[in-house]
Amino acid sequence: MHSVELDKVSMVFGATRAVDDVSFTVGGGEFFSILGPSGCGKTTILRMIAGFLEPTAGRVSINGKDMKGLGPDRRPTAMIFQSLALFPLMPVWENIAFGLEARGVPKARRREKAEELLELIALKGYGDRLPGALSGGQRQRVAIARALAIEPQVLLLDEPLSALDLKLRQHMRAELRALQKRTGVTFIYITHDQSEALAMSDRIAVMNAGALEQVGTPRELYDSPATPFIATFVGENNAIPGKVTDITDGVATLESAAGRLRGRAGPDLAIGQSARLYVRPEALVSGSDGENSLSARIDRIDFEGAFALAYGKGAGDAAVVAAITSTALSAAPPAGEVAQFSFSPEHATVLADV
C-alpha cells in the first residue's frame, strides 16, 4: 500500500492561481476524498498527482519518491474520468484488458486477468457483452476494473458517479467503498457532493478557491469545522452572528441579537472578535430548557421523508433551520407561529468571521 504526499504544491495558469500552497498526505490503503465547489482546484490536484500537469511549485511524492519529470505512463497510478471513456465496439473483457494489451501482455493472460476482475466487480459472465448492453452502474464497475487491471498503487477517481441518478449513486458508493477495502489500493476521490465524501471516505480534504481549508475524518469536519467555509459547505448549519465576550476552558460566549449563547471555541478565536456560532439543525431541540435557547417565527416546513426541516427567522432577522423527525412532526409549530429551540454548547462551534 502506497502513500501520496503533496508538499507546498501550487499550480498557476497565466494570472490564475488554481492551486495555492497545498500540503497533505494520503496514507497507503486509504480512501481519501478531495471535496469542494466547482473551480476550487480539486481536479487540478488530481491531474498533478497523475502526471498530466507539472506543478508550478512544490512536490508530489508517491511512496516517498518525487514524481517530478515522470509522465502518467511512468507513475504507479491509474485514473477514472467522469466520462468513463469505454470503447463502445469493444467487448467488456477487452475494455478491461486494454491497458495490458498496450503493455504487451499475451492475449490468453489478458483474458484471464479480465475474468478475474469481472468476478471481483460481480460481473462474472459479462465479458463478451458490449458496454452499451450494460447499465450505468455496471459500466462504472467496468471502468474501475480496467483501471485496476494494470495493478496501480494509487487509483484516482474524478467525480465518477456524477452522471448517475440518486439511487444508483447511493448504491455505487457502497460498492466503491467495498471494492477499495477488498483490493487495498489507495483511492483518491474527487467530488463536489458532500454526502458522497462523508459516506465513503476515511479522510477528506476540503478545498476552496485553490486553498486547502481543512483535512479530517468525516466526523471531524462535520462536528468540528475549522473555518466558516467548512461550517457552511459541509452539511447545513445555523450561523448566528455576534461578538465574543469570554473564552473559558475552550468554551466561547457570544453576545448576539438572540441573547448570550455558548459553544466550543474555534481556532484562533479571541475576546472582542466578531464571530458566528454554528449549530446544526439536528442539534436544535424543541423547548427552551437547554443552556442555549433560540426563538424563531416559522416560515415553512419542508417534508423530506424521514425528517422535516423547519425554516424561520430569529432575532436580528437571522435565518434559523431546525430538523424535526417525522414521528414528531405532528407536534411541530405551524408556519406563522413562533417556536422555541434549545441546544447544548458542546453541539455548537464559535468561529471568527473572516
Short mmCIF file of N, CA, C and O in Angstrom, two decimals, residues 24-118:
data_model
loop_
_atom_site.label_atom_id
_atom_site.label_comp_id
_atom_site.label_asym_id
_atom_site.label_seq_id
_atom_site.Cartn_x
_atom_site.Cartn_y
_atom_site.Cartn_z
N PHE A 24 -0.72 17.98 1.92
CA PHE A 24 -1.39 16.92 2.68
C PHE A 24 -0.76 15.59 2.33
O PHE A 24 -0.06 15.46 1.32
N THR A 25 -1.01 14.59 3.18
CA THR A 25 -0.51 13.24 2.95
C THR A 25 -1.67 12.26 2.96
O THR A 25 -2.52 12.30 3.85
N VAL A 26 -1.71 11.38 1.97
CA VAL A 26 -2.71 10.31 1.89
C VAL A 26 -2.02 9.02 2.30
O VAL A 26 -1.01 8.62 1.71
N GLY A 27 -2.55 8.35 3.31
CA GLY A 27 -1.96 7.11 3.78
C GLY A 27 -2.16 5.96 2.82
O GLY A 27 -3.14 5.92 2.07
N GLY A 28 -1.25 5.01 2.82
CA GLY A 28 -1.39 3.83 1.98
C GLY A 28 -2.66 3.06 2.33
O GLY A 28 -2.95 2.83 3.49
N GLY A 29 -3.44 2.68 1.31
CA GLY A 29 -4.66 1.93 1.53
C GLY A 29 -5.82 2.77 2.02
O GLY A 29 -6.86 2.23 2.40
N GLU A 30 -5.69 4.08 1.97
CA GLU A 30 -6.73 4.97 2.47
C GLU A 30 -7.71 5.35 1.36
O GLU A 30 -7.34 5.44 0.19
N PHE A 31 -8.97 5.56 1.73
CA PHE A 31 -9.96 6.15 0.82
C PHE A 31 -10.01 7.63 1.19
O PHE A 31 -10.59 8.02 2.19
N PHE A 32 -9.37 8.44 0.35
CA PHE A 32 -9.18 9.87 0.63
C PHE A 32 -9.94 10.68 -0.41
O PHE A 32 -9.75 10.50 -1.61
N SER A 33 -10.82 11.55 0.04
CA SER A 33 -11.59 12.39 -0.88
C SER A 33 -11.11 13.82 -0.84
O SER A 33 -10.70 14.33 0.21
N ILE A 34 -11.18 14.48 -2.01
CA ILE A 34 -10.94 15.92 -2.11
C ILE A 34 -12.28 16.54 -2.48
O ILE A 34 -12.83 16.28 -3.56
N LEU A 35 -12.81 17.34 -1.58
CA LEU A 35 -14.16 17.89 -1.69
C LEU A 35 -14.09 19.40 -1.88
O LEU A 35 -13.29 20.07 -1.23
N GLY A 36 -14.96 19.93 -2.73
CA GLY A 36 -15.01 21.38 -2.88
C GLY A 36 -15.93 21.77 -4.02
O GLY A 36 -16.32 20.93 -4.85
N PRO A 37 -16.30 23.04 -4.11
CA PRO A 37 -17.17 23.51 -5.20
C PRO A 37 -16.44 23.53 -6.52
O PRO A 37 -15.20 23.40 -6.58
N SER A 38 -17.17 23.69 -7.60
CA SER A 38 -16.56 23.76 -8.93
C SER A 38 -15.55 24.89 -8.99
O SER A 38 -15.79 25.99 -8.46
N GLY A 39 -14.40 24.62 -9.62
CA GLY A 39 -13.38 25.64 -9.78
C GLY A 39 -12.47 25.84 -8.59
O GLY A 39 -11.67 26.78 -8.57
N CYS A 40 -12.53 24.93 -7.59
CA CYS A 40 -11.73 25.13 -6.37
C CYS A 40 -10.32 24.57 -6.50
O CYS A 40 -9.48 24.81 -5.63
N GLY A 41 -10.03 23.81 -7.57
CA GLY A 41 -8.70 23.28 -7.78
C GLY A 41 -8.55 21.80 -7.54
O GLY A 41 -7.45 21.24 -7.69
N LYS A 42 -9.64 21.11 -7.20
CA LYS A 42 -9.51 19.69 -6.83
C LYS A 42 -9.11 18.81 -8.02
O LYS A 42 -8.27 17.92 -7.87
N THR A 43 -9.67 19.05 -9.21
CA THR A 43 -9.30 18.24 -10.37
C THR A 43 -7.88 18.56 -10.82
O THR A 43 -7.15 17.68 -11.27
N THR A 44 -7.47 19.81 -10.67
CA THR A 44 -6.08 20.18 -10.99
C THR A 44 -5.12 19.40 -10.11
O THR A 44 -4.08 18.91 -10.58
N ILE A 45 -5.44 19.25 -8.83
CA ILE A 45 -4.61 18.46 -7.93
C ILE A 45 -4.54 17.01 -8.41
O ILE A 45 -3.46 16.41 -8.45
N LEU A 46 -5.67 16.45 -8.79
CA LEU A 46 -5.68 15.06 -9.25
C LEU A 46 -4.80 14.89 -10.49
O LEU A 46 -4.05 13.91 -10.61
N ARG A 47 -4.86 15.84 -11.40
CA ARG A 47 -4.07 15.76 -12.63
C ARG A 47 -2.57 15.93 -12.35
O ARG A 47 -1.73 15.37 -13.07
N MET A 48 -2.23 16.69 -11.31
CA MET A 48 -0.82 16.79 -10.93
C MET A 48 -0.32 15.48 -10.33
O MET A 48 0.81 15.05 -10.57
N ILE A 49 -1.17 14.81 -9.53
CA ILE A 49 -0.78 13.51 -8.98
C ILE A 49 -0.60 12.49 -10.10
O ILE A 49 0.33 11.68 -10.10
N ALA A 50 -1.51 12.55 -11.10
CA ALA A 50 -1.47 11.59 -12.21
C ALA A 50 -0.31 11.84 -13.17
O ALA A 50 0.11 10.94 -13.91
N GLY A 51 0.21 13.08 -13.18
CA GLY A 51 1.30 13.40 -14.09
C GLY A 51 0.88 14.10 -15.35
O GLY A 51 1.71 14.36 -16.24
N PHE A 52 -0.40 14.45 -15.48
CA PHE A 52 -0.87 15.21 -16.66
C PHE A 52 -0.48 16.68 -16.57
O PHE A 52 -0.43 17.37 -17.58
N LEU A 53 -0.22 17.16 -15.36
CA LEU A 53 0.25 18.53 -15.13
C LEU A 53 1.46 18.49 -14.22
O LEU A 53 1.53 17.68 -13.29
N GLU A 54 2.41 19.38 -14.47
CA GLU A 54 3.58 19.53 -13.61
C GLU A 54 3.36 20.74 -12.71
O GLU A 54 3.04 21.83 -13.20
N PRO A 55 3.48 20.60 -11.38
CA PRO A 55 3.23 21.74 -10.50
C PRO A 55 4.13 22.93 -10.81
O PRO A 55 5.30 22.76 -11.18
N THR A 56 3.57 24.13 -10.67
CA THR A 56 4.38 25.34 -10.80
C THR A 56 5.40 25.42 -9.68
O THR A 56 6.52 25.89 -9.86
N ALA A 57 4.99 24.97 -8.50
CA ALA A 57 5.88 24.94 -7.33
C ALA A 57 5.48 23.78 -6.45
O ALA A 57 4.34 23.30 -6.50
N GLY A 58 6.40 23.33 -5.62
CA GLY A 58 6.11 22.23 -4.69
C GLY A 58 6.44 20.86 -5.26
O GLY A 58 6.97 20.73 -6.37
N ARG A 59 6.09 19.84 -4.49
CA ARG A 59 6.49 18.47 -4.84
C ARG A 59 5.35 17.49 -4.63
O ARG A 59 4.64 17.56 -3.63
N VAL A 60 5.20 16.58 -5.57
CA VAL A 60 4.28 15.45 -5.45
C VAL A 60 5.13 14.19 -5.31
O VAL A 60 5.98 13.90 -6.16
N SER A 61 4.91 13.43 -4.23
CA SER A 61 5.66 12.19 -4.00
C SER A 61 4.69 11.02 -3.84
O SER A 61 3.61 11.19 -3.27
N ILE A 62 5.08 9.87 -4.35
CA ILE A 62 4.31 8.63 -4.15
C ILE A 62 5.25 7.61 -3.52
O ILE A 62 6.32 7.32 -4.08
N ASN A 63 4.86 7.14 -2.35
CA ASN A 63 5.67 6.20 -1.58
C ASN A 63 7.09 6.74 -1.34
O ASN A 63 8.07 6.00 -1.40
N GLY A 64 7.16 8.06 -1.10
CA GLY A 64 8.43 8.69 -0.79
C GLY A 64 9.27 9.09 -1.98
O GLY A 64 10.32 9.73 -1.83
N LYS A 65 8.84 8.77 -3.20
CA LYS A 65 9.61 9.09 -4.40
C LYS A 65 9.03 10.32 -5.08
O LYS A 65 7.84 10.37 -5.38
N ASP A 66 9.89 11.30 -5.35
CA ASP A 66 9.49 12.52 -6.05
C ASP A 66 9.08 12.16 -7.48
O ASP A 66 9.83 11.51 -8.22
N MET A 67 7.90 12.61 -7.89
CA MET A 67 7.37 12.30 -9.22
C MET A 67 7.75 13.34 -10.28
O MET A 67 7.31 13.23 -11.43
N LYS A 68 8.58 14.32 -9.92
CA LYS A 68 8.94 15.38 -10.87
C LYS A 68 9.55 14.80 -12.14
O LYS A 68 10.46 13.97 -12.09
N GLY A 69 9.00 15.23 -13.28
CA GLY A 69 9.52 14.79 -14.57
C GLY A 69 9.00 13.46 -15.06
O GLY A 69 9.29 13.06 -16.19
N LEU A 70 8.21 12.76 -14.25
CA LEU A 70 7.65 11.46 -14.66
C LEU A 70 6.24 11.66 -15.22
O LEU A 70 5.36 12.21 -14.55
N GLY A 71 6.03 11.21 -16.46
CA GLY A 71 4.72 11.32 -17.09
C GLY A 71 3.74 10.29 -16.55
O GLY A 71 4.10 9.41 -15.76
N PRO A 72 2.47 10.37 -16.98
CA PRO A 72 1.44 9.44 -16.48
C PRO A 72 1.79 7.98 -16.68
O PRO A 72 1.45 7.13 -15.84
N ASP A 73 2.46 7.66 -17.79
CA ASP A 73 2.79 6.26 -18.09
C ASP A 73 3.91 5.71 -17.21
O ASP A 73 4.15 4.50 -17.18
N ARG A 74 4.58 6.59 -16.46
CA ARG A 74 5.69 6.15 -15.62
C ARG A 74 5.35 6.28 -14.13
O ARG A 74 6.23 6.11 -13.29
N ARG A 75 4.11 6.58 -13.83
CA ARG A 75 3.70 6.71 -12.44
C ARG A 75 2.84 5.50 -12.04
O ARG A 75 2.10 4.96 -12.88
N PRO A 76 2.87 5.11 -10.77
CA PRO A 76 2.09 3.94 -10.32
C PRO A 76 0.63 4.29 -10.03
O PRO A 76 0.07 3.94 -9.00
N THR A 77 0.02 5.01 -10.99
CA THR A 77 -1.35 5.48 -10.81
C THR A 77 -2.21 5.08 -12.00
O THR A 77 -1.72 4.80 -13.09
N ALA A 78 -3.51 5.06 -11.77
CA ALA A 78 -4.50 4.92 -12.84
C ALA A 78 -5.62 5.91 -12.54
O ALA A 78 -5.88 6.21 -11.37
N MET A 79 -6.26 6.42 -13.59
CA MET A 79 -7.25 7.48 -13.40
C MET A 79 -8.56 7.10 -14.07
O MET A 79 -8.58 6.57 -15.19
N ILE A 80 -9.66 7.37 -13.38
CA ILE A 80 -11.01 7.16 -13.92
C ILE A 80 -11.66 8.53 -14.07
O ILE A 80 -11.79 9.28 -13.11
N PHE A 81 -12.06 8.84 -15.31
CA PHE A 81 -12.64 10.14 -15.61
C PHE A 81 -14.15 10.11 -15.49
O PHE A 81 -14.78 9.04 -15.46
N GLN A 82 -14.76 11.30 -15.46
CA GLN A 82 -16.22 11.40 -15.36
C GLN A 82 -16.90 10.66 -16.50
O GLN A 82 -17.93 10.03 -16.33
N SER A 83 -16.33 10.74 -17.71
CA SER A 83 -16.98 10.18 -18.90
C SER A 83 -16.82 8.66 -19.01
O SER A 83 -17.43 8.04 -19.88
N LEU A 84 -15.97 8.06 -18.19
CA LEU A 84 -15.63 6.62 -18.19
C LEU A 84 -14.80 6.23 -19.41
O LEU A 84 -13.87 5.44 -19.31
N ALA A 85 -15.16 6.74 -20.62
CA ALA A 85 -14.37 6.53 -21.84
C ALA A 85 -14.19 5.05 -22.18
O ALA A 85 -13.10 4.61 -22.56
N LEU A 86 -15.26 4.24 -22.05
CA LEU A 86 -15.21 2.86 -22.52
C LEU A 86 -15.33 2.83 -24.04
O LEU A 86 -16.00 3.67 -24.64
N PHE A 87 -14.69 1.83 -24.67
CA PHE A 87 -14.77 1.70 -26.13
C PHE A 87 -16.07 0.97 -26.47
O PHE A 87 -16.25 -0.21 -26.13
N PRO A 88 -17.00 1.64 -27.18
CA PRO A 88 -18.34 1.07 -27.37
C PRO A 88 -18.39 -0.18 -28.24
O PRO A 88 -19.30 -1.00 -28.09
N LEU A 89 -17.45 -0.36 -29.16
CA LEU A 89 -17.46 -1.50 -30.06
C LEU A 89 -16.52 -2.62 -29.61
O LEU A 89 -16.31 -3.60 -30.33
N MET A 90 -16.00 -2.48 -28.43
CA MET A 90 -15.07 -3.47 -27.89
C MET A 90 -15.75 -4.20 -26.74
O MET A 90 -16.35 -3.56 -25.87
N PRO A 91 -15.75 -5.55 -26.72
CA PRO A 91 -16.40 -6.26 -25.62
C PRO A 91 -15.82 -5.87 -24.27
O PRO A 91 -14.69 -5.38 -24.17
N VAL A 92 -16.59 -6.15 -23.24
CA VAL A 92 -16.23 -5.73 -21.89
C VAL A 92 -14.84 -6.24 -21.51
O VAL A 92 -14.02 -5.49 -20.96
N TRP A 93 -14.56 -7.50 -21.79
CA TRP A 93 -13.27 -8.04 -21.34
C TRP A 93 -12.11 -7.33 -22.02
O TRP A 93 -11.06 -7.10 -21.39
N GLU A 94 -12.27 -6.94 -23.29
CA GLU A 94 -11.20 -6.24 -23.99
C GLU A 94 -11.05 -4.81 -23.46
O GLU A 94 -9.94 -4.28 -23.41
N ASN A 95 -12.16 -4.18 -23.08
CA ASN A 95 -12.08 -2.88 -22.43
C ASN A 95 -11.24 -2.97 -21.16
O ASN A 95 -10.36 -2.15 -20.91
N ILE A 96 -11.53 -4.00 -20.36
CA ILE A 96 -10.81 -4.16 -19.10
C ILE A 96 -9.33 -4.42 -19.35
O ILE A 96 -8.47 -3.89 -18.64
N ALA A 97 -9.03 -5.21 -20.37
CA ALA A 97 -7.64 -5.63 -20.62
C ALA A 97 -6.88 -4.68 -21.53
O ALA A 97 -5.73 -4.95 -21.87
N PHE A 98 -7.48 -3.55 -21.90
CA PHE A 98 -6.85 -2.66 -22.88
C PHE A 98 -5.46 -2.19 -22.43
O PHE A 98 -4.51 -2.17 -23.19
N GLY A 99 -5.33 -1.81 -21.17
CA GLY A 99 -4.04 -1.35 -20.66
C GLY A 99 -2.99 -2.44 -20.68
O GLY A 99 -1.79 -2.17 -20.86
N LEU A 100 -3.43 -3.69 -20.49
CA LEU A 100 -2.49 -4.82 -20.52
C LEU A 100 -2.00 -5.07 -21.95
O LEU A 100 -0.84 -5.40 -22.16
N GLU A 101 -2.92 -4.90 -22.93
CA GLU A 101 -2.52 -5.07 -24.33
C GLU A 101 -1.46 -4.03 -24.71
O GLU A 101 -0.48 -4.34 -25.39
N ALA A 102 -1.65 -2.79 -24.23
CA ALA A 102 -0.68 -1.73 -24.52
C ALA A 102 0.68 -2.04 -23.91
O ALA A 102 1.70 -1.52 -24.38
N ARG A 103 0.69 -2.89 -22.87
CA ARG A 103 1.95 -3.27 -22.22
C ARG A 103 2.52 -4.58 -22.76
O ARG A 103 3.48 -5.12 -22.22
N GLY A 104 1.89 -5.12 -23.80
CA GLY A 104 2.42 -6.31 -24.46
C GLY A 104 2.09 -7.62 -23.79
O GLY A 104 2.74 -8.64 -24.05
N VAL A 105 1.08 -7.65 -22.92
CA VAL A 105 0.70 -8.88 -22.24
C VAL A 105 -0.01 -9.81 -23.23
O VAL A 105 -0.89 -9.36 -23.99
N PRO A 106 0.33 -11.09 -23.29
CA PRO A 106 -0.30 -12.02 -24.23
C PRO A 106 -1.82 -12.09 -24.05
O PRO A 106 -2.34 -11.89 -22.95
N LYS A 107 -2.53 -12.42 -25.14
CA LYS A 107 -3.99 -12.40 -25.14
C LYS A 107 -4.58 -13.34 -24.09
O LYS A 107 -5.54 -12.99 -23.41
N ALA A 108 -4.05 -14.54 -23.98
CA ALA A 108 -4.60 -15.51 -23.03
C ALA A 108 -4.52 -14.98 -21.60
O ALA A 108 -5.47 -15.12 -20.81
N ARG A 109 -3.39 -14.35 -21.27
CA ARG A 109 -3.25 -13.79 -19.91
C ARG A 109 -4.15 -12.58 -19.72
O ARG A 109 -4.71 -12.38 -18.63
N ARG A 110 -4.34 -11.79 -20.80
CA ARG A 110 -5.25 -10.63 -20.71
C ARG A 110 -6.67 -11.09 -20.41
O ARG A 110 -7.36 -10.52 -19.55
N ARG A 111 -7.10 -12.13 -21.10
CA ARG A 111 -8.46 -12.64 -20.89
C ARG A 111 -8.59 -13.19 -19.47
O ARG A 111 -9.61 -12.99 -18.79
N GLU A 112 -7.57 -13.91 -19.02
CA GLU A 112 -7.59 -14.48 -17.67
C GLU A 112 -7.70 -13.37 -16.61
O GLU A 112 -8.51 -13.46 -15.68
N LYS A 113 -6.92 -12.30 -16.79
CA LYS A 113 -6.96 -11.18 -15.85
C LYS A 113 -8.31 -10.48 -15.89
O LYS A 113 -8.87 -10.11 -14.85
N ALA A 114 -8.85 -10.32 -17.09
CA ALA A 114 -10.16 -9.67 -17.23
C ALA A 114 -11.24 -10.47 -16.50
O ALA A 114 -12.11 -9.90 -15.82
N GLU A 115 -11.19 -11.80 -16.62
CA GLU A 115 -12.18 -12.64 -15.96
C GLU A 115 -12.03 -12.55 -14.43
O GLU A 115 -13.03 -12.56 -13.70
N GLU A 116 -10.79 -12.48 -13.95
CA GLU A 116 -10.58 -12.32 -12.50
C GLU A 116 -11.22 -11.02 -12.00
O GLU A 116 -11.87 -11.00 -10.95
N LEU A 117 -11.04 -9.95 -12.77
CA LEU A 117 -11.57 -8.65 -12.36
C LEU A 117 -13.09 -8.60 -12.50
O LEU A 117 -13.78 -7.96 -11.69
N LEU A 118 -13.63 -9.27 -13.51
CA LEU A 118 -15.10 -9.34 -13.65
C LEU A 118 -15.72 -10.02 -12.45
O LEU A 118 -16.79 -9.62 -11.97
#
